[in-house]
Coordinates of C-alpha atoms in Angstrom, one line a residue:
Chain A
X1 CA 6.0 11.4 -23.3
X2 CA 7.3 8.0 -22.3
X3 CA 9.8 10.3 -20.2
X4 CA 7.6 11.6 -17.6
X5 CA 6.2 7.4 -17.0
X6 CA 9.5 6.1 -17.1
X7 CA 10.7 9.1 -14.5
X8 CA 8.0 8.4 -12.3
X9 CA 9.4 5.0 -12.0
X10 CA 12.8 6.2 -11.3
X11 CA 11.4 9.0 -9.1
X12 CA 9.6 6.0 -6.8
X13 CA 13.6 4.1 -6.9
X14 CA 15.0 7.2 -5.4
X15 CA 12.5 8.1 -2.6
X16 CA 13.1 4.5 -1.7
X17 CA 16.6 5.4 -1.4
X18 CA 15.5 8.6 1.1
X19 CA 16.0 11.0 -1.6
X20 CA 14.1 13.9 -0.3
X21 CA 14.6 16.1 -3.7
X22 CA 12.8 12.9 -5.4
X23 CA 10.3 12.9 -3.3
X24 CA 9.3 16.4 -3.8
X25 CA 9.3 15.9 -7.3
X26 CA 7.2 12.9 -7.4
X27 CA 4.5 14.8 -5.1
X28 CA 5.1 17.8 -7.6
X29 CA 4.2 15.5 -11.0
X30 CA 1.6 13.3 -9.1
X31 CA -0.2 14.6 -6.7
X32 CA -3.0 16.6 -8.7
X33 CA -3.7 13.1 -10.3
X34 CA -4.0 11.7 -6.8
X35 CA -6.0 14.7 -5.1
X36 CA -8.2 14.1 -7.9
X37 CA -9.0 10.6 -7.1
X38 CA -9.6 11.3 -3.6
X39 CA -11.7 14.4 -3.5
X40 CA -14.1 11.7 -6.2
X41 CA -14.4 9.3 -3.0
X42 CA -14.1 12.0 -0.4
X43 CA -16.0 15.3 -1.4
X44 CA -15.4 17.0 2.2
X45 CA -12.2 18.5 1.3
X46 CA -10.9 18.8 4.9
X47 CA -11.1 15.0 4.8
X48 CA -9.6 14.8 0.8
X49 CA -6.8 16.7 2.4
X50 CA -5.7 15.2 5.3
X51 CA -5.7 11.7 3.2
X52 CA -3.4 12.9 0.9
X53 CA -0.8 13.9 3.5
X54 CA -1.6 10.0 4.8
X55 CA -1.1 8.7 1.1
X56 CA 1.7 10.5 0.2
X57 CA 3.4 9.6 3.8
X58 CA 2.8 5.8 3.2
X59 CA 4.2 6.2 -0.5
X60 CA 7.8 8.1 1.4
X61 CA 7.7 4.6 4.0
X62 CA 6.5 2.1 1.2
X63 CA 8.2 3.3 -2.1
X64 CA 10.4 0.0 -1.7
X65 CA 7.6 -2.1 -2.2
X66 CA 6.7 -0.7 -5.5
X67 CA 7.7 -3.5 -8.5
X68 CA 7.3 -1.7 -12.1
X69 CA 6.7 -5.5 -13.4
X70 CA 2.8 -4.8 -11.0
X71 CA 2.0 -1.6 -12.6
X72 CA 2.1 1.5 -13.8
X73 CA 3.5 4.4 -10.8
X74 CA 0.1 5.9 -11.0
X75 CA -1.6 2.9 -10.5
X76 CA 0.1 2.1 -7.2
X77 CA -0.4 5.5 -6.1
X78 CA -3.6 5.8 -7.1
X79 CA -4.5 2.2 -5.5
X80 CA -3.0 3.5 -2.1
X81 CA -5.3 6.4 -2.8
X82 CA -8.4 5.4 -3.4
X83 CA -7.5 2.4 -0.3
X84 CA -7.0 4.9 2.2
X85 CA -10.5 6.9 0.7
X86 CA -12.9 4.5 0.9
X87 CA -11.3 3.3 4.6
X88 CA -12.2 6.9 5.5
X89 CA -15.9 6.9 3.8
X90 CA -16.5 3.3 5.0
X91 CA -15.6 4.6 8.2
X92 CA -17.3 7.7 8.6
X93 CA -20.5 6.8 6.2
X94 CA -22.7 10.0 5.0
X95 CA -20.7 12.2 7.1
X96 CA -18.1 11.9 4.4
X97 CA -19.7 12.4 1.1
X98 CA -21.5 16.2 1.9
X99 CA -23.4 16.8 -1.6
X100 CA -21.7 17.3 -4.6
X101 CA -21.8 17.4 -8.6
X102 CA -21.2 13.6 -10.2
X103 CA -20.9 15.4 -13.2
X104 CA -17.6 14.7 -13.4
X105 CA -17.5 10.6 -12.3
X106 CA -20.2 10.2 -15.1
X107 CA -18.6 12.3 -17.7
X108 CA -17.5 10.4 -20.7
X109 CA -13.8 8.8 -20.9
X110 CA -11.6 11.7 -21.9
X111 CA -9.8 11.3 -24.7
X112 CA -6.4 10.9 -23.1
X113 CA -4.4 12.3 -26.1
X114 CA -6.0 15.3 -25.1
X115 CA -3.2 15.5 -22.5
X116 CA 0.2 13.8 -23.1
X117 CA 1.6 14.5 -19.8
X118 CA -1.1 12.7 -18.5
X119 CA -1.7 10.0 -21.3
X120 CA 1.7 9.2 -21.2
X121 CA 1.5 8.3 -17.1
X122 CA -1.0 6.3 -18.0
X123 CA 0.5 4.7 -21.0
X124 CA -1.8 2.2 -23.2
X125 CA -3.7 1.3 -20.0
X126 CA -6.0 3.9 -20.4
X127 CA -6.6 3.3 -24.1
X128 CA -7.0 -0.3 -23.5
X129 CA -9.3 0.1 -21.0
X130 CA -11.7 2.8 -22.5
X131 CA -12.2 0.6 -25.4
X132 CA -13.2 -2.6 -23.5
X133 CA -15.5 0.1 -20.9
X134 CA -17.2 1.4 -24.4
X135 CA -18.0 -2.3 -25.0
X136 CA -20.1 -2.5 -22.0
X137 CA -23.8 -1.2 -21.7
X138 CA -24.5 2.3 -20.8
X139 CA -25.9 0.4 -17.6
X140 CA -22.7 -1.6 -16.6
X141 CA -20.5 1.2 -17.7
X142 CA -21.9 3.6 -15.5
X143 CA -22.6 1.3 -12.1
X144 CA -18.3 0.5 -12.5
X145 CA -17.6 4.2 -12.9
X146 CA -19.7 5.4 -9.7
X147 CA -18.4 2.6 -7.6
X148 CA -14.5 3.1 -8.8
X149 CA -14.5 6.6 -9.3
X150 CA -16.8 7.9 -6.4
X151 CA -16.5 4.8 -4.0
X152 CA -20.1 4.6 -4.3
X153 CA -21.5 0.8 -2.3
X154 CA -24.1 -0.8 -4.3
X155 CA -27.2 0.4 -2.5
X156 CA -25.7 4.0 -3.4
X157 CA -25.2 3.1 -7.1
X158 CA -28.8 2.0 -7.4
X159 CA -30.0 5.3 -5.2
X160 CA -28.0 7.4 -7.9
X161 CA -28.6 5.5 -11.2
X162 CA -32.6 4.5 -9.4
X163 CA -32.3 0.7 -9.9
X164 CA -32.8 -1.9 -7.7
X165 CA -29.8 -3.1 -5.8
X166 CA -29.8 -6.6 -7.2
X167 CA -30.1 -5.6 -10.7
X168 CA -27.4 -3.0 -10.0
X169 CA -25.0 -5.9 -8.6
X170 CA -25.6 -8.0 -11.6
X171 CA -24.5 -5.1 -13.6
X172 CA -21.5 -4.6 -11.7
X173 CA -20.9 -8.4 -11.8
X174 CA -21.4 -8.7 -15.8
X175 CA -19.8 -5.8 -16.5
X176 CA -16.7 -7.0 -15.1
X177 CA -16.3 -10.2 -16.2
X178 CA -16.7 -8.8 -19.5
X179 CA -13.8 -6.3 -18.8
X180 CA -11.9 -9.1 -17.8
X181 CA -12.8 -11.2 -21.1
X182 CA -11.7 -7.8 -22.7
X183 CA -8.6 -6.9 -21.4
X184 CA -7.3 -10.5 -22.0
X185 CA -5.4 -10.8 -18.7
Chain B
X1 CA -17.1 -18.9 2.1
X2 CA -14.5 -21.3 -0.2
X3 CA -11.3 -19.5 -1.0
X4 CA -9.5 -22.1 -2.1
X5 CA -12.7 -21.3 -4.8
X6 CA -10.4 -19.2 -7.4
X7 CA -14.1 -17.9 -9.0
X8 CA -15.1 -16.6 -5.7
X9 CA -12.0 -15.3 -4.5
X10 CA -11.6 -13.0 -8.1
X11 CA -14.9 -12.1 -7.2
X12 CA -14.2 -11.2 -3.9
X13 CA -11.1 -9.4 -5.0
X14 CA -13.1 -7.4 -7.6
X15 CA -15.0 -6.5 -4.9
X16 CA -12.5 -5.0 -2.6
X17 CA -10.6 -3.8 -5.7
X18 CA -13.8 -2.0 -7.4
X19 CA -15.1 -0.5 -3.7
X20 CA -18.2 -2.2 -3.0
X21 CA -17.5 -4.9 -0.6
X22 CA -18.9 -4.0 2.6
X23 CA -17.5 -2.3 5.5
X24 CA -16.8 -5.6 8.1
X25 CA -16.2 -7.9 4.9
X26 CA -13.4 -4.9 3.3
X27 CA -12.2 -5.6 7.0
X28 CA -11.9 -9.3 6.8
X29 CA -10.5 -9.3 3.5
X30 CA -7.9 -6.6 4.6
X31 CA -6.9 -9.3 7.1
X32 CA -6.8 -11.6 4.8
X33 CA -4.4 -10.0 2.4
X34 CA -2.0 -9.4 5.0
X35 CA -1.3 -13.7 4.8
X36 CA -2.6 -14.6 1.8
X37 CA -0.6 -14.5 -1.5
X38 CA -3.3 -15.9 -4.1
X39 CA -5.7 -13.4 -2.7
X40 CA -3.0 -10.7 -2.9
X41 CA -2.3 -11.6 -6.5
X42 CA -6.0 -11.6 -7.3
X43 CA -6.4 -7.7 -5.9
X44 CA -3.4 -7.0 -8.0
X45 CA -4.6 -7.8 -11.0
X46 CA -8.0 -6.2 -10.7
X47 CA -6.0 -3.2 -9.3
X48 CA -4.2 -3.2 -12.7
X49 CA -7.0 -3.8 -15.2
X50 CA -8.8 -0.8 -13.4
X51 CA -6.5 2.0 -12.1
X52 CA -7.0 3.4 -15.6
X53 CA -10.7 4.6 -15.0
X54 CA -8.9 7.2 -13.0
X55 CA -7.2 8.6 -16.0
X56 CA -10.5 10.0 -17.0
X57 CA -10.5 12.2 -13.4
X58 CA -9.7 16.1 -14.2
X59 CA -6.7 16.4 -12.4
X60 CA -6.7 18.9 -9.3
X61 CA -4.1 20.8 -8.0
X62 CA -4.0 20.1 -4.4
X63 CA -3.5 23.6 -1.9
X64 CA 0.4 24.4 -1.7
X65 CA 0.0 24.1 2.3
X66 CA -0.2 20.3 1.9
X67 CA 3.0 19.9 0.7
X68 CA 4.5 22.1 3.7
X69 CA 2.6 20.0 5.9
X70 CA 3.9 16.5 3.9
X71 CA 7.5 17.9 4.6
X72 CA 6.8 18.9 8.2
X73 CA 5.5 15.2 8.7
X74 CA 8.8 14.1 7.4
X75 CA 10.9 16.2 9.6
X76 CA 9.3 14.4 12.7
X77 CA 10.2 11.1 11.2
X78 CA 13.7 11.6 10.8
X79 CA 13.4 13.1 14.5
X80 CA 13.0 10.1 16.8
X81 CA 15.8 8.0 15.2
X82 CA 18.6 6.3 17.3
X83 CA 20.6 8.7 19.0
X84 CA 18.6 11.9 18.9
X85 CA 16.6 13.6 21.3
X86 CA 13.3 15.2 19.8
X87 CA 11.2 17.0 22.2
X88 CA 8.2 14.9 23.1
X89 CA 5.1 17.0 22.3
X90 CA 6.1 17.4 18.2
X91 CA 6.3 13.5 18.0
X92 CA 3.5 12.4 20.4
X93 CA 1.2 14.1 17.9
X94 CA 1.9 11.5 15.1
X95 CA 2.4 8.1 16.8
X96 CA -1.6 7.1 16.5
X97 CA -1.1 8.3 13.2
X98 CA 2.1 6.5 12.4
X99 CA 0.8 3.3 14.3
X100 CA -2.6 3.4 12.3
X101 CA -1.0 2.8 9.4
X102 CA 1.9 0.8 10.5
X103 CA -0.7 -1.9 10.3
X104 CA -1.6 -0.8 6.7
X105 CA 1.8 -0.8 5.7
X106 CA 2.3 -4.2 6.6
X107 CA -0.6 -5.5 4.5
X108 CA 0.7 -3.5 1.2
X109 CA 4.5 -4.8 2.1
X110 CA 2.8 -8.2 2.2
X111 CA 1.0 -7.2 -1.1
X112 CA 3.7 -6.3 -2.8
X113 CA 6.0 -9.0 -2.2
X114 CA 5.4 -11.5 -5.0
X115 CA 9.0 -12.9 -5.0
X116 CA 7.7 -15.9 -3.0
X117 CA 6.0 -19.1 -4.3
X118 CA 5.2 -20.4 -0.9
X119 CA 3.8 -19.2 2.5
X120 CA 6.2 -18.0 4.8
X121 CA 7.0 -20.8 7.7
X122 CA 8.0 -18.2 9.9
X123 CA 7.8 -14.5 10.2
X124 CA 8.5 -12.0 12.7
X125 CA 7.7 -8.0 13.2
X126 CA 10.3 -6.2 14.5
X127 CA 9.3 -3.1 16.4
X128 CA 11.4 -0.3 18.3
X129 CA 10.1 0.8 21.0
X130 CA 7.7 2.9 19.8
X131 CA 5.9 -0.1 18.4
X132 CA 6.5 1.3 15.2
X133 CA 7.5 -1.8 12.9
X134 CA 11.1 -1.5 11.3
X135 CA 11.9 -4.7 10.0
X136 CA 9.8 -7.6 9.0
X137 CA 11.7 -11.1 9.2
X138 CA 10.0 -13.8 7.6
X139 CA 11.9 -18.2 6.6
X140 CA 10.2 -19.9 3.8
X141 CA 9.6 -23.5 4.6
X142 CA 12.7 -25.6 3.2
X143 CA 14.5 -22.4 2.2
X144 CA 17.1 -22.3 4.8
X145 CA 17.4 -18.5 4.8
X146 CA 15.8 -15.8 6.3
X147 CA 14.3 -12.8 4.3
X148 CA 14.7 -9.2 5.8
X149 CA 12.6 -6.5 4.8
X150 CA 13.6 -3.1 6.5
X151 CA 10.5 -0.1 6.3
X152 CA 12.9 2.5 7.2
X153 CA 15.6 1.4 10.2
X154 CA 17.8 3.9 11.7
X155 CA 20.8 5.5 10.3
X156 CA 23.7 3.5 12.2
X157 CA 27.0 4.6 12.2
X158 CA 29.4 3.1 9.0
X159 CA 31.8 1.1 11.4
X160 CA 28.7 -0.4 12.9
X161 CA 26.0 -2.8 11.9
X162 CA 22.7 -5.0 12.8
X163 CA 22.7 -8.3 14.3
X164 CA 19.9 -10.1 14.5
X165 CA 19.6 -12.7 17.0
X166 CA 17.1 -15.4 18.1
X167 CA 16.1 -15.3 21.4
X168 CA 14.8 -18.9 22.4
X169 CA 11.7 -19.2 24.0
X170 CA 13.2 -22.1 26.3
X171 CA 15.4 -19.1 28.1
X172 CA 18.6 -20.4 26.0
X173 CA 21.2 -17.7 25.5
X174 CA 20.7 -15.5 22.3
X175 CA 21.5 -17.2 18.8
X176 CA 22.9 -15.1 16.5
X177 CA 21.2 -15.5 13.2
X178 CA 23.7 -13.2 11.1
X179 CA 24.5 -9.8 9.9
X180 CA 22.3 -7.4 8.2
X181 CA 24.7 -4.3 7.7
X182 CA 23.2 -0.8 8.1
X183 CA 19.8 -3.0 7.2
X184 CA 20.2 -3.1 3.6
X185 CA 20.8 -7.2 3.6
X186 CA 18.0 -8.9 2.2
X187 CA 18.6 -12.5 3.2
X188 CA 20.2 -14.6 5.4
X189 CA 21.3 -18.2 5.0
X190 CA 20.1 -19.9 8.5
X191 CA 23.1 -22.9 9.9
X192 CA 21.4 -25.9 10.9
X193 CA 21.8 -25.1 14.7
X194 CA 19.6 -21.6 13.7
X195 CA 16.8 -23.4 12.3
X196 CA 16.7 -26.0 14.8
X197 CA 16.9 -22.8 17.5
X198 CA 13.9 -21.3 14.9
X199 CA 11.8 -24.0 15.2
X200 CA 11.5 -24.4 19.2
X201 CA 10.3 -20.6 18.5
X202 CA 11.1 -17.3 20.7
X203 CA 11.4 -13.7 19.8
X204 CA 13.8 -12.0 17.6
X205 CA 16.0 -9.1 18.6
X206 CA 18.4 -7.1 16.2
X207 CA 21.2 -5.3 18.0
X208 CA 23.6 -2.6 17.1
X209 CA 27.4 -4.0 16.7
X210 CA 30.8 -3.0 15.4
X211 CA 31.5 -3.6 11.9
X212 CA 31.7 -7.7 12.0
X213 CA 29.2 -8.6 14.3
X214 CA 29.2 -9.1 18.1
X215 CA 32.7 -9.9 19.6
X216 CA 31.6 -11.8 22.2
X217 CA 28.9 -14.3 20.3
X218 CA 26.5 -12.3 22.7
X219 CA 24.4 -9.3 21.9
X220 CA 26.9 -6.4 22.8
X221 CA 25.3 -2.6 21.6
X222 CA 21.8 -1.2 22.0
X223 CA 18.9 -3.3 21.1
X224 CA 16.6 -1.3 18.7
X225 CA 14.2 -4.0 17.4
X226 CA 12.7 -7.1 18.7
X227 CA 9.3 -9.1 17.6
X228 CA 7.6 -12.4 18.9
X229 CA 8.3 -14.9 16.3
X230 CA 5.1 -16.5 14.9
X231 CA 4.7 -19.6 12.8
X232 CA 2.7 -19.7 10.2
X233 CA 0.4 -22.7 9.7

């Protein structure tokens, strides 16, 4: 398991070195995690699609920049992701979030031993994190979620959750200080 | 707005980080990341505590024409390199794309770079002449050397190699600043004449030489790259 998260380092090395084959198999190992992501933010798939060519096109120019000692592989991609997602919904407003479930953004934190492939991408980040996220209220847990996972704005957190705004942001703002508290760094 | 506040720039990091800043402010703070390494750090570490809320995202497998497309897209960038003629209408197509996030990729180099303790005291975007930024040039104050970050230069033949060169804004002949190989050297130490040069300002150019610089002390080959040299602060 510590194979695939360690190769996904080396993977990001050789693209840096324009190694095509690399690169392939980076978008190969990665790509559904990223897709994912975006398709949260950006329902409209025409729109989910064309930002993943734009991710994964920054990632081939910018694997250099990647340091191991700032994060996990995943969480650099996944930051370019979700960058280049809410730019886009920012940018286009409801035109870019057509109806759809939020089943999923709400569901409860998978267990991530359900998947070692994927647990192991994620390494003890993911474990880390879901415990400090159950410490939050139900309230503050799910505001963070719907803003991080769907790129929700506040005033669409409280539409969603029906809260006011303000009581919405102090949510947001609580729950993350505690999260930082938590995660001790 | 006090940034020098550490509370209120976490808080503006979480912010950006999390998603919920607001559109012109996201803007502003985008700019802002692009110069400032405290704020950069601070969007780093919210970036790290929360990737992981993504690992709780179903994966989905994106459509198989995506990646043809991705590959397609990299065929035109290898296209309009030094010394090789692409037709026109295959590359036209992707220089608003490849200039839209030229600028992004110069805020997530800047983001990334966490080397540095101190603000640069110079710096300098190199573009060809497609305004597409190659190499970003950047002195820290008191460090006497020059730090060279390519994005992706041209392939230059093995008996050949950049120079870069200052080129003063008093209309002085170009000074050359040293040698950066096929672009893979990541820092120059700067003679006291070249930061003396540096500090009256000018623009930067980076030629193409024969293995061991210009023989004549003047730009010789091709010049690929150039960028206005701005001081920071």
């Amino acid at each position: 398991m510590a194979d695939t998260a360690d190769n996904l380092e080396d993977l990001l090395v050789r693209v840096a070195a324009d190694d095509r084959q690399a690169f392939r198999e980076l978008y190969t190992r990665s790509a559904n995690v990223v897709f994912a992501v975006l398709l949260n933010i950006l329902p409209r798939r025409d729109l989910a699609e064309e930002a993943l060519q734009d991710v994964y096109m920054r990632v081939w120019r910018q694997a250099a920049s990647y340091r191991a000692a700032r994060g996990k592989p995943l969480t650099w991609l996944t930051s370019i992701a979700r960058n280049r997602a809410l730019d886009i919904k920012r940018r286009l407003g409801r035109e870019a979030a057509l109806p759809q479930s939020l089943a999923e953004a709400e569901s409860q934190p998978a267990d991530v031993d359900s998947d070692p492939a994927l647990a192991a991408q994620w390494g003890d980040d993911a474990k880390q994190l879901a415990r400090c996220m159950a410490g939050l209220s139900n309230d503050q847990n799910r505001s963070i979620r719907l803003a991080f996972l769907r790129g929700f704005s506040h005033s669409e957190v409280a539409t969603q959750i029906g809260a006011p705004v303000g009581t919405v942001k102090s949510w947001i703002r609580r729950g993350l200080a505690a999260l930082k508290r938590c995660l001790g760094q | 707005m006090n940034l020098q506040n550490p509370d209120m720039l976490d808080r503006l990091a979480s912010d950006y980080v999390l998603g919920t800043m607001p559109r012109l402010a996201r803007r502003r703070f985008t700019r802002l990341l692009a110069t400032d390494m405290v704020a950069r750090r601070a969007v780093q570490d919210w970036e790290r505590r929360l990737a992981a809320l993504s690992a709780d995202v179903p994966p989905q497998a994106p459509p198989d024409y995506l990646w043809s497309r991705i590959e397609a897209a990299l065929d035109d960038l290898d296209g309009p390199r030094i010394g090789r003629v692409t037709p026109t209408s295959r590359w036209t197509g992707w220089l608003a794309a490849m200039f839209a996030f030229a600028a992004l990729t110069l805020g997530w180099l800047y983001w990334q770079q966490d080397e540095i303790v101190e603000a640069p005291a110079f710096t300098s975007i190199l573009q060809d002449a497609e305004k597409t930024p190659t190499f970003i040039v950047d002195a820290l104050r008191d460090a006497q050397a020059l730090r060279i970050r390519a994005f992706t230069p041209a392939t230059i033949a093995q008996d050949q190699t950049y120079e870069l060169w200052l080129v003063p804004a008093s209309g002085d002949a170009p000074v050359s600043l040293g040698l950066l190989g096929q672009g893979d050297v990541g820092q120059l130490t700067l003679s006291e004449a070249a930061l003396a040069a540096l500090e009256e300002g000018g623009v930067l150019a980076i030629s193409i030489e024969p293995s061991g610089g210009s023989p004549t002390g003047a730009p010789t080959g091709d010049i690929p790259y150039t960028g206005a040299l701005t001081t920071m602060i």
